[in-house]
XYZ file of C-alpha atoms in Angstrom:
331
model
C 33.060 82.084 163.710
C 35.991 79.754 163.695
C 38.107 82.232 165.589
C 36.427 81.780 168.983
C 39.146 81.912 171.618
C 39.829 78.431 172.980
C 42.623 77.444 175.321
C 45.066 74.780 174.086
C 44.282 71.300 175.285
C 45.881 70.376 178.583
C 49.328 68.891 178.130
C 52.161 67.653 180.237
C 54.391 70.605 179.387
C 55.808 72.505 182.321
C 56.763 76.049 181.274
C 60.461 76.376 181.881
C 60.739 80.140 181.544
C 58.983 83.255 180.360
C 59.726 84.133 176.747
C 62.432 86.724 176.433
C 61.460 89.822 174.520
C 63.029 90.195 171.119
C 63.351 93.141 168.824
C 60.387 91.840 166.806
C 58.054 91.191 169.730
C 56.630 94.182 171.544
C 54.307 94.338 174.535
C 51.509 95.281 172.147
C 52.267 92.164 170.089
C 51.981 90.009 173.203
C 48.670 91.586 174.125
C 47.206 91.040 170.665
C 48.437 87.455 170.597
C 46.951 86.685 173.991
C 43.640 88.333 173.194
C 43.060 87.456 169.554
C 44.431 83.958 169.073
C 44.767 81.711 172.084
C 45.224 78.563 170.029
C 48.872 78.383 168.990
C 49.692 77.328 165.466
C 52.931 75.894 164.198
C 54.152 78.261 161.562
C 54.816 81.835 160.562
C 57.324 83.544 158.355
C 59.769 86.415 158.351
C 60.788 85.786 154.763
C 62.139 88.939 153.138
C 63.075 87.827 149.642
C 62.977 91.128 147.767
C 61.964 89.840 144.361
C 59.183 87.536 145.517
C 58.004 90.190 147.953
C 57.780 92.676 145.077
C 55.944 90.173 142.880
C 53.435 89.430 145.609
C 52.953 93.138 146.288
C 52.168 93.714 142.630
C 49.713 90.828 142.624
C 48.064 92.169 145.732
C 47.640 95.584 144.133
C 46.169 94.029 140.995
C 43.282 92.299 142.753
C 40.756 93.155 145.381
C 42.428 90.965 147.990
C 41.036 91.082 151.509
C 43.131 92.307 154.393
C 44.457 89.844 156.952
C 41.839 90.934 159.488
C 39.050 89.784 157.186
C 40.173 86.183 157.566
C 39.572 86.142 161.319
C 36.113 85.840 162.754
C 36.990 87.907 165.847
C 36.194 90.981 163.773
C 34.882 93.018 166.654
C 38.371 93.077 168.147
C 40.087 94.358 165.003
C 40.384 97.692 163.284
C 40.523 98.490 159.592
C 44.300 98.113 159.461
C 44.167 94.430 160.424
C 45.781 92.556 163.266
C 49.303 91.207 163.425
C 50.944 89.568 166.389
C 54.026 87.856 167.705
C 52.633 84.574 166.363
C 53.471 85.730 162.844
C 57.219 85.912 163.495
C 59.794 83.148 163.320
C 61.494 84.555 166.424
C 58.438 83.615 168.487
C 58.435 80.001 167.280
C 62.195 79.613 167.669
C 61.848 80.728 171.283
C 58.771 78.579 171.892
C 60.431 75.427 170.575
C 63.600 76.165 172.517
C 61.383 75.997 175.606
C 59.722 72.775 174.459
C 63.082 71.176 173.702
C 64.272 72.119 177.187
C 61.138 70.522 178.654
C 61.699 67.418 176.559
C 65.311 67.056 177.671
C 64.440 67.692 181.305
C 61.130 65.869 181.653
C 60.590 63.867 178.445
C 57.474 65.864 177.625
C 56.218 65.880 174.030
C 54.856 69.411 174.144
C 51.407 70.829 173.638
C 48.922 69.518 171.109
C 47.803 72.659 169.321
C 44.098 72.668 168.398
C 43.716 69.690 170.749
C 44.343 65.978 170.386
C 40.718 65.445 169.371
C 41.095 67.740 166.360
C 44.357 66.084 165.365
C 42.748 62.643 165.470
C 39.721 63.841 163.492
C 41.938 65.392 160.799
C 43.914 62.152 160.418
C 40.938 59.778 160.345
C 38.783 62.037 158.142
C 41.597 62.580 155.647
C 42.320 58.859 155.572
C 38.665 58.158 154.755
C 38.739 60.831 152.043
C 41.847 59.319 150.449
C 40.446 55.791 150.720
C 37.220 56.905 149.058
C 39.181 58.344 146.161
C 41.277 55.197 145.809
C 38.251 52.914 145.909
C 36.197 55.192 143.650
C 33.642 55.835 146.390
C 34.214 59.492 145.645
C 33.885 60.767 142.116
C 37.111 61.449 140.308
C 35.413 64.491 138.852
C 34.609 67.800 140.464
C 33.070 71.037 139.298
C 32.593 70.890 135.539
C 33.519 67.233 135.330
C 37.266 67.464 134.793
C 39.202 64.516 136.263
C 40.986 65.264 139.525
C 43.794 62.774 138.993
C 44.601 59.132 138.541
C 43.442 56.755 141.283
C 45.856 54.803 143.450
C 44.956 51.399 144.833
C 46.193 52.144 148.341
C 46.290 55.553 150.028
C 49.115 54.268 152.233
C 51.368 54.798 149.217
C 50.525 58.479 148.997
C 53.387 60.892 149.638
C 52.385 63.146 152.541
C 53.857 66.540 153.466
C 52.993 68.434 156.661
C 54.029 72.093 156.351
C 54.749 73.872 159.628
C 54.882 70.474 161.299
C 55.936 71.770 164.732
C 56.480 68.781 167.023
C 55.425 66.381 164.267
C 52.624 64.744 166.241
C 50.116 65.155 163.406
C 52.306 62.989 161.175
C 52.439 60.376 163.906
C 48.631 60.240 163.741
C 48.815 59.771 159.976
C 51.339 56.968 160.458
C 48.827 55.277 162.769
C 46.286 55.562 159.929
C 48.601 53.540 157.688
C 50.411 56.242 155.712
C 54.090 55.400 155.307
C 55.619 58.055 153.013
C 55.620 60.960 155.470
C 57.593 64.226 155.495
C 57.331 67.182 157.860
C 58.841 70.637 157.333
C 59.153 73.694 159.524
C 61.297 76.812 159.314
C 62.189 76.530 163.002
C 65.205 74.276 163.550
C 64.065 73.749 167.145
C 60.736 72.372 165.953
C 62.437 69.921 163.591
C 64.859 68.839 166.323
C 61.951 68.160 168.684
C 59.903 66.369 165.993
C 62.809 64.061 165.147
C 63.420 63.193 168.785
C 59.740 62.444 169.422
C 59.442 60.306 166.283
C 62.524 58.303 167.262
C 61.272 57.908 170.815
C 57.854 56.718 169.651
C 59.320 54.399 166.962
C 58.010 56.330 163.953
C 61.297 55.966 162.132
C 59.709 56.262 158.672
C 58.860 59.966 159.132
C 61.326 62.418 157.586
C 61.737 65.946 158.968
C 63.386 68.854 157.152
C 64.029 72.521 157.899
C 62.198 74.415 155.141
C 60.169 77.620 154.771
C 57.015 77.107 152.726
C 57.231 80.681 151.447
C 60.560 79.987 149.739
C 60.544 76.215 149.764
C 63.607 74.360 148.547
C 61.635 71.152 148.053
C 61.957 69.780 144.528
C 59.384 67.013 145.017
C 55.613 67.130 144.587
C 53.354 65.459 147.149
C 50.008 63.713 146.736
C 48.746 64.982 150.114
C 49.792 68.243 151.772
C 48.666 69.140 155.304
C 48.470 72.535 156.981
C 47.385 72.759 160.614
C 47.706 76.398 161.712
C 50.357 77.455 159.215
C 48.171 79.738 157.112
C 46.722 81.190 160.323
C 50.157 82.229 161.559
C 51.202 83.605 158.178
C 48.124 85.815 158.260
C 49.233 87.268 161.608
C 52.457 88.671 160.155
C 52.316 92.431 159.382
C 52.727 91.511 155.699
C 50.146 88.753 156.020
C 48.099 89.502 152.871
C 51.229 89.468 150.703
C 52.604 86.356 152.358
C 49.306 84.548 151.843
C 49.732 85.035 148.093
C 53.277 83.684 148.338
C 51.917 80.732 150.333
C 49.435 79.766 147.628
C 52.028 80.194 144.886
C 54.347 77.802 146.739
C 51.592 75.245 147.309
C 50.670 75.261 143.640
C 54.195 73.974 142.948
C 54.391 71.241 145.592
C 50.883 69.698 145.535
C 50.887 67.110 142.765
C 48.200 67.277 140.050
C 45.225 65.374 141.366
C 46.604 65.664 144.889
C 44.914 66.974 148.018
C 45.564 69.984 150.223
C 43.965 69.749 153.682
C 43.933 72.974 155.719
C 42.926 73.150 159.376
C 42.319 76.659 160.685
C 41.007 78.382 163.785
C 41.045 81.846 162.185
C 39.053 81.140 159.025
C 35.728 79.468 158.401
C 35.205 76.876 155.707
C 33.467 79.494 153.553
C 36.300 81.989 154.045
C 38.927 79.443 153.001
C 36.918 78.495 149.929
C 36.446 82.176 149.062
C 40.181 82.804 149.428
C 40.996 79.962 147.046
C 38.403 81.167 144.540
C 39.763 84.711 144.710
C 43.320 83.557 144.126
C 42.223 81.236 141.332
C 40.663 84.161 139.502
C 43.417 86.675 139.955
C 45.094 88.149 136.929
C 48.567 89.494 137.503
C 49.533 92.484 135.407
C 53.242 92.722 134.697
C 54.038 95.927 132.877
C 51.733 96.038 129.847
C 51.436 92.275 129.652
C 48.633 90.424 131.365
C 48.981 86.806 132.404
C 45.851 84.857 133.283
C 45.371 81.610 135.144
C 43.371 79.549 132.642
C 43.161 76.486 134.851
C 42.585 77.291 138.541
C 45.156 75.411 140.633
C 42.808 74.392 143.470
C 39.158 73.485 143.871
C 37.083 72.801 146.966
C 36.458 69.091 147.568
C 35.056 68.556 151.073
C 35.234 69.667 154.698
C 34.932 68.137 158.168
C 31.333 68.241 159.393
C 31.767 66.521 162.759
C 33.414 69.245 164.852
C 31.335 70.426 167.830
C 29.309 73.509 166.970
C 27.877 76.443 168.870
C 25.303 79.123 168.115
C 26.059 82.819 168.447
C 23.940 85.689 167.198
C 21.707 83.301 165.312
C 24.598 81.745 163.397
C 26.059 78.284 163.854
C 29.815 77.768 163.802
C 32.714 75.795 165.221
C 36.062 76.775 166.672
C 38.013 74.905 163.974
C 37.544 74.326 160.246
C 39.213 71.603 158.172
C 38.825 71.914 154.400
C 40.160 69.745 151.564
C 41.070 71.161 148.163
C 41.962 69.216 145.027
C 44.906 70.227 142.837
C 43.833 70.503 139.191
């Protein structure tokens, strides 16, 4: 029930104009976006790389992969064909961050804190504690069947951190406050990166690096010990090709999360159990290429822990929260 509709936390942003319609954003898209996902995330993709698209399509056909609608808990509002919306398109985010940049230039406003400042602070402090526990051996270095999850580091401040779909970069500022110093944020929207850089400079977080990059066809040639996703997977799932792009997303992450590193996903469209199930499904997939079958002998990710302190509510006899944050370990 993570997908309960919740308004973004109050911010000092003054809307400067109504979004102009684009060829990719219809009135129906706007209606779905307003009704099905009120919390804005910071990422989506319109990637159309033919070869990778074909590979992902073949993988999707080879496994019993769930449709995008299955990952949202607002199931009563969806039909069997799934739900896509304007939030899944880069054109929406380019327009949104053009507005936020205009507000910044005119009023000095930082922009909205998607998922709320409280969630952002919880993600940063909880992740810091998780990393510290690993470094100090308070957490076992073994998970599942006892295989080691990676070599310990004495200080989590030395960990390389990547925030994909960073938006205005405020999450990385929270991680800087927690003592992390090797920080990088990426987003496929140039406007988002421009805004993030300006805010970091204004707030004296000069150690944070920001790059324009699309996680679905990342150009990064570096692996990171800690990778963060706050709303990125949610937005990818809202693209019409969401199920295919989710496979591309996981393939990309398996290349940029360092062995023994952590992936921390915060979502308002998936529960903790749904995220774990998605990882398990992708770990087990076998991709058939022609008459040859390639198997994944060592699953790339395993569940490690999740935030248990978010406010909860009860609906229909079940207990849930509006946001889930889940940590996975890279084997």
